[in-house]
Short mmCIF file of C-alpha atoms and ligand atoms in Angstrom, two decimals:
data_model
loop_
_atom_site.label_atom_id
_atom_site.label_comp_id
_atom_site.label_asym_id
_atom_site.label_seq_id
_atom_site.Cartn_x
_atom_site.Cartn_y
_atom_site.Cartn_z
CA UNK A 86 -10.33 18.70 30.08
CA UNK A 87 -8.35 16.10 28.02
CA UNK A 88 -4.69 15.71 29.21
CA UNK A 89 -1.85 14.59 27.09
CA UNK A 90 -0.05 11.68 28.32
CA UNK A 91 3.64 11.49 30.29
CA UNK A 92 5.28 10.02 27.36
CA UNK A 93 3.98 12.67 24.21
CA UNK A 94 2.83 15.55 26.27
CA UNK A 95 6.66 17.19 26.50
CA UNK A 96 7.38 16.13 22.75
CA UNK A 97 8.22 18.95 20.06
CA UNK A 98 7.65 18.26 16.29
CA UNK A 99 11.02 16.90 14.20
CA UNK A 100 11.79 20.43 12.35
CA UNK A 101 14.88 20.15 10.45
CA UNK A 102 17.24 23.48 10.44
CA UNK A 103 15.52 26.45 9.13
CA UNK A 104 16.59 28.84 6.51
CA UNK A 105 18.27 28.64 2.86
CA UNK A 106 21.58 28.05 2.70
CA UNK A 107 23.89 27.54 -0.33
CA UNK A 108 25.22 24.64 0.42
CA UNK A 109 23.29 22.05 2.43
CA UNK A 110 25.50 19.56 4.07
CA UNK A 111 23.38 18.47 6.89
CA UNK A 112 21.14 15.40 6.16
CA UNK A 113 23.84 13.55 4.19
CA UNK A 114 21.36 13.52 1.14
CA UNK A 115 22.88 13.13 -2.56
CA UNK A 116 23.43 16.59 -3.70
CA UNK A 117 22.89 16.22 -7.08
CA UNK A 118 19.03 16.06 -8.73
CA UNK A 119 17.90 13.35 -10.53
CA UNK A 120 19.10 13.27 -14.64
CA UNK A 121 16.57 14.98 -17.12
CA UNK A 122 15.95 11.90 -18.90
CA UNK A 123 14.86 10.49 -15.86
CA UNK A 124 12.45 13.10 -15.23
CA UNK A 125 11.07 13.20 -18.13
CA UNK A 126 10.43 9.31 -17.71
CA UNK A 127 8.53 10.25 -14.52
CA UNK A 128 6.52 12.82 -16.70
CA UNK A 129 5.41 9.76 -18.77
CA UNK A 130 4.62 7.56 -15.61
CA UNK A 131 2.66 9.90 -13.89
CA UNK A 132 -0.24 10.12 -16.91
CA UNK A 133 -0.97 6.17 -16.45
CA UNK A 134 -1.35 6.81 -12.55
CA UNK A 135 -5.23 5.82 -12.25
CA UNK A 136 -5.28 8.44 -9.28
CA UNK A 137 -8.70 7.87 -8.50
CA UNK A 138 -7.64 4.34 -7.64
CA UNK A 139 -5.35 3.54 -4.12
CA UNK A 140 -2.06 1.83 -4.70
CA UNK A 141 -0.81 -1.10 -5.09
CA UNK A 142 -0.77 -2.48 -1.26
CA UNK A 143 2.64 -4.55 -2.00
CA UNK A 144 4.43 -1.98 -4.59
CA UNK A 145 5.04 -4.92 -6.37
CA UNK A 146 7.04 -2.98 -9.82
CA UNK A 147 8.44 -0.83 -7.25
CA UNK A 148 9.93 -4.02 -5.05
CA UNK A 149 10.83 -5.76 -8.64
CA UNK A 150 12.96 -3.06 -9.49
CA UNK A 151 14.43 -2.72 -6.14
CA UNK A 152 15.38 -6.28 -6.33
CA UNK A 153 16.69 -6.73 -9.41
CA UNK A 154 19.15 -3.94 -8.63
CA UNK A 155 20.08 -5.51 -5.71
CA UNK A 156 20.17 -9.60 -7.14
CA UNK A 157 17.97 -10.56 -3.88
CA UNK A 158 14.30 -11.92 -4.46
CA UNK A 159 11.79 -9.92 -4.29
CA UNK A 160 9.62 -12.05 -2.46
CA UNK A 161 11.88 -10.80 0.73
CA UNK A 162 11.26 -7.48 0.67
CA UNK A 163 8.89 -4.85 1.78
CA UNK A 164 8.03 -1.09 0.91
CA UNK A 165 7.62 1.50 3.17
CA UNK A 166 7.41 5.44 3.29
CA UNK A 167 10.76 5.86 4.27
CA UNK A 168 12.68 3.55 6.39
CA UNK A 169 11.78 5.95 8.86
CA UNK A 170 7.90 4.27 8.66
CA UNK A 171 9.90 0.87 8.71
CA UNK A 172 11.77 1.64 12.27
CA UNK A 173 8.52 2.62 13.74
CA UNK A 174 6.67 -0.46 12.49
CA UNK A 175 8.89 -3.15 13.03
CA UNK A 176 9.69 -1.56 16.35
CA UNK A 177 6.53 -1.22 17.33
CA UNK A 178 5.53 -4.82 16.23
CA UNK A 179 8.33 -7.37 16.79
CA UNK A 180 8.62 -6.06 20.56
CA UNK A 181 6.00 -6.73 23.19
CA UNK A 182 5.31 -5.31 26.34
CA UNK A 183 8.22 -6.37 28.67
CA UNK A 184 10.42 -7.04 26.13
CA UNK A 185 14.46 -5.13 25.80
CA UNK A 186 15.38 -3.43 22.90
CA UNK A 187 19.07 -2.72 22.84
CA UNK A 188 20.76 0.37 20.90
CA UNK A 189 24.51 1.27 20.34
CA UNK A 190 25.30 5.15 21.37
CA UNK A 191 26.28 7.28 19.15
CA UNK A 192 23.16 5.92 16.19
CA UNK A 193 20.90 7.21 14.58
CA UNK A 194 18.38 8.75 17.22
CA UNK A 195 15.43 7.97 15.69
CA UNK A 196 15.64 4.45 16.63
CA UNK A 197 14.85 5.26 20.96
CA UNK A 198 12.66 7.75 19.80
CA UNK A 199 10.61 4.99 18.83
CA UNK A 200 11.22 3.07 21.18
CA UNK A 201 10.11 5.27 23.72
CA UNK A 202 6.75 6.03 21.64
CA UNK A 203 5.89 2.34 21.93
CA UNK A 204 6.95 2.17 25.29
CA UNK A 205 9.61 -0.33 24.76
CA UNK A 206 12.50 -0.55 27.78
CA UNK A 207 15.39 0.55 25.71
CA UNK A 208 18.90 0.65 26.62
CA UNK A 209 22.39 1.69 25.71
CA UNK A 210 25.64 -0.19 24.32
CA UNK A 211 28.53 2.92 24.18
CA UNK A 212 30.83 2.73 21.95
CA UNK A 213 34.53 3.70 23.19
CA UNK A 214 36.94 6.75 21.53
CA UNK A 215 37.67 5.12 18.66
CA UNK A 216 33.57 5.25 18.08
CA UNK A 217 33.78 1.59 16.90
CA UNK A 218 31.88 -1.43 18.00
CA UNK A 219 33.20 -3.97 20.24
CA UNK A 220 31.23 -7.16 18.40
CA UNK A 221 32.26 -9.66 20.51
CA UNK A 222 31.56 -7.07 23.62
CA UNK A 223 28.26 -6.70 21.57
CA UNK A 224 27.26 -10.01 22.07
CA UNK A 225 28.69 -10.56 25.59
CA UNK A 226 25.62 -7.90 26.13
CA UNK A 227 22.60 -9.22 23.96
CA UNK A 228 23.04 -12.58 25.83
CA UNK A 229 23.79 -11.69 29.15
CA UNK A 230 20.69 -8.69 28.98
CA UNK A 231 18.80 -11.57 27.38
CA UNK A 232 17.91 -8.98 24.34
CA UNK A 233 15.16 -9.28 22.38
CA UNK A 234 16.36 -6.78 19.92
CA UNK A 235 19.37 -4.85 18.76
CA UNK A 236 19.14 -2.15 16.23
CA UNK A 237 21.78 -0.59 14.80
CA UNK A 238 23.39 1.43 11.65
CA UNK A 239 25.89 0.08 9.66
CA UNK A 240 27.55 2.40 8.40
CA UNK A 241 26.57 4.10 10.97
CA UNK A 242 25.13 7.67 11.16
CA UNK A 243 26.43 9.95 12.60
CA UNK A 244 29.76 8.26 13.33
CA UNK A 245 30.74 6.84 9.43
CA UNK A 246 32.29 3.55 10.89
CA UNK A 247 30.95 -0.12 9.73
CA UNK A 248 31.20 -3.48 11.15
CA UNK A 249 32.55 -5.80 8.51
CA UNK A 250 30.28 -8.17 6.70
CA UNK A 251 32.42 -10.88 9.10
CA UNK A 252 31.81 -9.18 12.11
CA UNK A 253 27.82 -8.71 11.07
CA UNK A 254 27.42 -12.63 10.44
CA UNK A 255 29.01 -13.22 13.59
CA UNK A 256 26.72 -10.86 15.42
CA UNK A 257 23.88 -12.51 13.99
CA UNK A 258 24.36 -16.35 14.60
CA UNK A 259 25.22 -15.54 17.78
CA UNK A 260 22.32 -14.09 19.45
CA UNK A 261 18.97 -15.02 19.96
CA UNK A 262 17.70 -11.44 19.63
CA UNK A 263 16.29 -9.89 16.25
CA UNK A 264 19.27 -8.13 14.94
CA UNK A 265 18.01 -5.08 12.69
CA UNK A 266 21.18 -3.60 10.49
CA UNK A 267 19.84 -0.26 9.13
CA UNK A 268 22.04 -0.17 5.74
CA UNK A 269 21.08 2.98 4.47
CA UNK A 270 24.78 3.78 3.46
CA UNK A 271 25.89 0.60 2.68
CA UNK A 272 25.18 1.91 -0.95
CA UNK A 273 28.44 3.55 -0.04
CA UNK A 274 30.32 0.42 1.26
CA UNK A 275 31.17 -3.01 0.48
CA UNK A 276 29.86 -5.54 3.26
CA UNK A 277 26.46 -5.33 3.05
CA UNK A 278 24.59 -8.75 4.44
CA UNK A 279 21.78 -8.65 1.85
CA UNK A 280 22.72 -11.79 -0.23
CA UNK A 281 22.64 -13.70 3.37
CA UNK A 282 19.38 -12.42 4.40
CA UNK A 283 18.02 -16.08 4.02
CA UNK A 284 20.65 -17.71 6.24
CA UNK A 285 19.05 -16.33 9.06
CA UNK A 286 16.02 -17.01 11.52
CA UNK A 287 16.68 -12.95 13.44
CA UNK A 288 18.03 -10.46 10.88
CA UNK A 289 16.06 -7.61 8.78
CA UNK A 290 17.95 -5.60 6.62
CA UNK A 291 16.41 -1.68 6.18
CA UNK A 292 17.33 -0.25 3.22
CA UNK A 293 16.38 3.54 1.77
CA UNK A 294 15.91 5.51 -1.50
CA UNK A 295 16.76 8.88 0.47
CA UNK A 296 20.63 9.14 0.28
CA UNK A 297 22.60 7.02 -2.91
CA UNK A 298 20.00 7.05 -5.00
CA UNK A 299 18.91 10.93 -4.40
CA UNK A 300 15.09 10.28 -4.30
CA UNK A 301 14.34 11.44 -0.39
CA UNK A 302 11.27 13.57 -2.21
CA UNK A 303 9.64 10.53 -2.59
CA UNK A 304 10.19 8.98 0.86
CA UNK A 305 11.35 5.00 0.07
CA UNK A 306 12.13 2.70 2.50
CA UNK A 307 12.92 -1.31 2.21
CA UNK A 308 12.77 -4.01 4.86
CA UNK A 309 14.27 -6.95 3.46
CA UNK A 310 13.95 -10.44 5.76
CA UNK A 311 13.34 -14.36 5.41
CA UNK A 312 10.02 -15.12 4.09
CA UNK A 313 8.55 -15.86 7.36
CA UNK A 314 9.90 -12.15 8.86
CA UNK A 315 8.72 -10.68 5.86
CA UNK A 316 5.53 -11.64 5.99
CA UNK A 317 4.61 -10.51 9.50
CA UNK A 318 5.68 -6.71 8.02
CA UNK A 319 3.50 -7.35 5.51
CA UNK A 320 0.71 -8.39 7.87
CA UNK A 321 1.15 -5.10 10.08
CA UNK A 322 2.05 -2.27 7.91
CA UNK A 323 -0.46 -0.25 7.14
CA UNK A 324 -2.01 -1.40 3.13
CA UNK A 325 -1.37 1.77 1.26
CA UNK A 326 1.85 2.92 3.07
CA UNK A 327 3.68 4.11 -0.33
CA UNK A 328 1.81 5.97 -2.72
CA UNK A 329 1.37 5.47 -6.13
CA UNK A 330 3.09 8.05 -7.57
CA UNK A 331 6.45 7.26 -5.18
CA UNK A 332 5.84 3.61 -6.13
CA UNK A 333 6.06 4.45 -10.32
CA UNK A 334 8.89 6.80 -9.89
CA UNK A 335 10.94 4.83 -7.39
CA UNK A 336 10.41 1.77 -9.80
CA UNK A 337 12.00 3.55 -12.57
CA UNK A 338 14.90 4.91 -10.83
CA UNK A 339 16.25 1.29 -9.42
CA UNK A 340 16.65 0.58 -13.16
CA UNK A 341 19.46 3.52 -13.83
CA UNK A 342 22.15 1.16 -12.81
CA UNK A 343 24.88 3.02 -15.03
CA UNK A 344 23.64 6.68 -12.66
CA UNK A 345 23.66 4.82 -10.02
CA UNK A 346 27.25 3.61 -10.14
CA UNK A 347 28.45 7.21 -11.46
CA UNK A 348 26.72 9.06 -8.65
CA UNK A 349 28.05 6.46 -6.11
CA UNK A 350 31.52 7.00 -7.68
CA UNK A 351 31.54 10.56 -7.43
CA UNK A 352 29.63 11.12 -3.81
CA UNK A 353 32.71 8.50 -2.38
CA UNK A 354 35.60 10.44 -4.38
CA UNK A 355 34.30 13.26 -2.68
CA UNK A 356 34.01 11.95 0.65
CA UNK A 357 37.45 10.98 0.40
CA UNK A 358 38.26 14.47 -0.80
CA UNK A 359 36.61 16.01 2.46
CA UNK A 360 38.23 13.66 4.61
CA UNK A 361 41.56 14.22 3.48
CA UNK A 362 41.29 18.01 3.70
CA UNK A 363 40.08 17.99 7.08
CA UNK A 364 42.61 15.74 7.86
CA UNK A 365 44.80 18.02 6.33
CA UNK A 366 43.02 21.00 8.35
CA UNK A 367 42.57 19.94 11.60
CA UNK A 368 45.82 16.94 11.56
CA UNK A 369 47.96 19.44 13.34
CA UNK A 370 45.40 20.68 16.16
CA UNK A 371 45.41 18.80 19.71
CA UNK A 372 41.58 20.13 20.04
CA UNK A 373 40.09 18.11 16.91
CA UNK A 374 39.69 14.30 15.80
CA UNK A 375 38.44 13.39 12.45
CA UNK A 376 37.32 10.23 11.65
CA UNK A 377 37.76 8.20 8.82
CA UNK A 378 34.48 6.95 7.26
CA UNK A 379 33.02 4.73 4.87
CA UNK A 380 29.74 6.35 4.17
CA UNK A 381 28.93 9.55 2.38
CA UNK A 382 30.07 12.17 5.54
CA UNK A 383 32.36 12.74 8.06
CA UNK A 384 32.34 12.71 11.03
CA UNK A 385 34.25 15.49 13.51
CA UNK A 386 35.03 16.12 17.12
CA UNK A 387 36.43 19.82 18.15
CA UNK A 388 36.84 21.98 20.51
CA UNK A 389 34.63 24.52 18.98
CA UNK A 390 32.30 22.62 17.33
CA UNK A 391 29.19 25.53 17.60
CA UNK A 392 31.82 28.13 16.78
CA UNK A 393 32.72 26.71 13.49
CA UNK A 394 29.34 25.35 12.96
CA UNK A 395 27.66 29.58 13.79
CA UNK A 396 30.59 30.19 11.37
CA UNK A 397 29.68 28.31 8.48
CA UNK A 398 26.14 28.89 8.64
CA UNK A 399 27.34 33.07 7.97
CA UNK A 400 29.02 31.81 4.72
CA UNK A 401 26.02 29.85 3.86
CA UNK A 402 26.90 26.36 4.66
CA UNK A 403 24.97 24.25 6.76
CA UNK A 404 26.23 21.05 8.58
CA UNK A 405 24.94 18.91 11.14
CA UNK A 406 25.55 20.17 15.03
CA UNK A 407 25.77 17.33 17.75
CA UNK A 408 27.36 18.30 20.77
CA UNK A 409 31.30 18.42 20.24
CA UNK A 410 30.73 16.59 16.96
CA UNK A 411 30.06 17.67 13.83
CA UNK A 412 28.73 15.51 10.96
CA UNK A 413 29.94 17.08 7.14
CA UNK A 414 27.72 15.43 4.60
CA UNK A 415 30.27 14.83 1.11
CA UNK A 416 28.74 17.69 -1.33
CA UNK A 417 29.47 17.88 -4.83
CA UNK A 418 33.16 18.85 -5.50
CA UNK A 419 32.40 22.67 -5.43
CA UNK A 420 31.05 22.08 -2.08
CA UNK A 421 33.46 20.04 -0.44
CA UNK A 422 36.02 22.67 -1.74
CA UNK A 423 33.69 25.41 -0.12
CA UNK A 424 33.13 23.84 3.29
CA UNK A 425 36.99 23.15 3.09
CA UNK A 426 38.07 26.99 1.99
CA UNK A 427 35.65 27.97 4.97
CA UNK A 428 37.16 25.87 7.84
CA UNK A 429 40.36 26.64 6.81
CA UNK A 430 39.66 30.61 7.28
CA UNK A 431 38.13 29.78 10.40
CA UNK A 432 41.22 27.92 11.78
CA UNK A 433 43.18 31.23 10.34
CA UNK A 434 41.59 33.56 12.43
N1 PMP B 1082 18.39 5.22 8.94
C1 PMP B 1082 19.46 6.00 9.04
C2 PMP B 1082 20.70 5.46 9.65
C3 PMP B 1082 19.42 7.33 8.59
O1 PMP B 1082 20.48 8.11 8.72
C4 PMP B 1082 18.21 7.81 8.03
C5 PMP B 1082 18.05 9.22 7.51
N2 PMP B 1082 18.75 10.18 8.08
C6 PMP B 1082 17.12 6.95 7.96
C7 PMP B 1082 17.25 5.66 8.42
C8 PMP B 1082 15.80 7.40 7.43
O2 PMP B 1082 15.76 7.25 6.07
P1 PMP B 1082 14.43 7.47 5.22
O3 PMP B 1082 14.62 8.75 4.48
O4 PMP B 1082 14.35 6.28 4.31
O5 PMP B 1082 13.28 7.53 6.17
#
């Protein structure tokens, strides 16, 4: 009889809330579809897809694109199916056995899940109240620890707080370790260390299609590194990890710069818009803290956290539940006037 091992056999699969709500506010996607004309561009992309053939192992129009919107070359950067693939590779590759990965608490959970998969000794650097990171603390650890690599958000999920682009150069050149910054939000920030990337022996910059740019259908990930970096994901990823039709749509959506812009425009107007009225909500109540953030959500702390979050799920909203916290994703404007009009009856009753 064949026996599951320790470290899978107590493992459920990832489902993600079930049901249909109105107004989905839980995976801080972009809650607006992708334009017509765009679509109808993919309509014209998908009848030269030779889909008898596999694709291209490097997505190299796909990475071209994805550069040029950026300004970086694309000789740094790799494709993956979802940054999600990326975590799990580079985790899974750049650490051997014996080696200490180091995590901040709260992140994105995902990255000890991993961790733990590839039997990697993980452990934990807590942020305080405020939910910020200490940098210099941060580095007091890596060296002491003797880390081999720290992986973190930034902006971070679930909390919406960022180092500064300062504070993430500091970080870097002053560890050993391989420093992974996950920037899948920094679409919605300013202090991304992209440009840098070739300043430095130990960094790897993740990037992702799934929340700015609105295309989480198509599952796109980026690891962008120094050439030598880069080339050892190359070597270990899998050859055809992003399929061809993710590969011809995701190459035409890095060229709608002008969308781009207006979508990032509108998701952080709204952000600001949902901060502000749960600010305006919850400022007066000793049992709740909302924090200001600079990606595309907001993060909450009450004392009634699954109350309000049973609540909105009876008007049809769904956010994200995590222990006292709560995580809004920014909606469109109806939305975040929705979720708002909704907490506000709760707090009325
Ligand atoms: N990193 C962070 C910080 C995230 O929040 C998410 C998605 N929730 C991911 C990575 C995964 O993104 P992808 O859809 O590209 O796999």
């Amino acid at each position: 009889m064949y026996e599951l091992n320790d470290k899978i056999k107590n493992l459920e699969p990832y489902e993600p809330i079930s049901g249909t709500y109105q107004i989905r506010l839980d995976a801080n996607e972009c809650p607006v579809n992708l334009p017509d004309e765009v679509r109808r561009e993919f309509a014209a992309r998908l009848q030269e897809i030779a889909f008898n053939r596999y694709p291209d192992p490097m997505a190299g129009r796909l990475v071209d694109s994805f550069a040029e919107y950026y300004n970086i070359k694309p000789t740094l950067v790799t494709a993956g199916n979802g940054s999600d693939e990326l975590i799990f590779l580079v985790e899974s590759a750049f650490m051997q056995k014996g080696d200490k990965m180091l995590v901040v608490s709260p992140d994105f959970s995902m990255y000890n899940f991993y961790s733990s998969i590839c039997e990697v000794q993980s452990a934990s650097f807590l942020k305080g109240d405020s939910l910020e990171i200490d940098v210099d603390a941060l580095i007091r650890t890596i060296n002491r620890d003797k880390i081999d690599l720290v992986i973190f958000s930034n902006p971070c999920n679930p909390t919406g707080k960022g180092i500064t682009r300062a504070e993430a150069e500091k970080l870097v050149s002053s560890v050993e370790a391989l420093v992974i910054l996950d920037e899948a939000y920094m679409d919605f920030w300013t202090e991304s260390l992209l440009d840098k990337i070739e300043d430095y022996s130990n960094l790897i910059i993740f990037r992702t299609a799934s929340k700015l740019v609105g295309a989480a259908a198509l599952r796109l990930g980026f690891a962008v590194a120094n050439p030598a970096i880069s080339k050892a994901i190359k070597a270990v990823k899998s050859p055809y990890n992003v399929n061809s039709v993710s590969q011809a749509f995701g190459e035409v959506i890095y060229r709608q710069k002008e969308t781009l812009k207006n979508r990032q425009k509108m998701i952080v107007n709204n952000k600001e818009m949902l901060y502000n009225g749960l600010v305006e909500l919850c400022g007066a109540r000793n049992d709740c803290t909302v924090y200001s953030s600079v990606a595309n959500f907001v993060f909450m702390k009450t004392g009634c956290s699954r109350e309000i979050w049973e609540y909105l799920k009876r008007q049809s909203i769904v956010v994200r539940l995590m222990g006292e916290y709560l995580r809004i994703t920014a909606g469109t404007a109806e939305e975040v006037n929705a979720v708002l009009r909704a907490l506000g009856a709760f707090f009325e009753r």
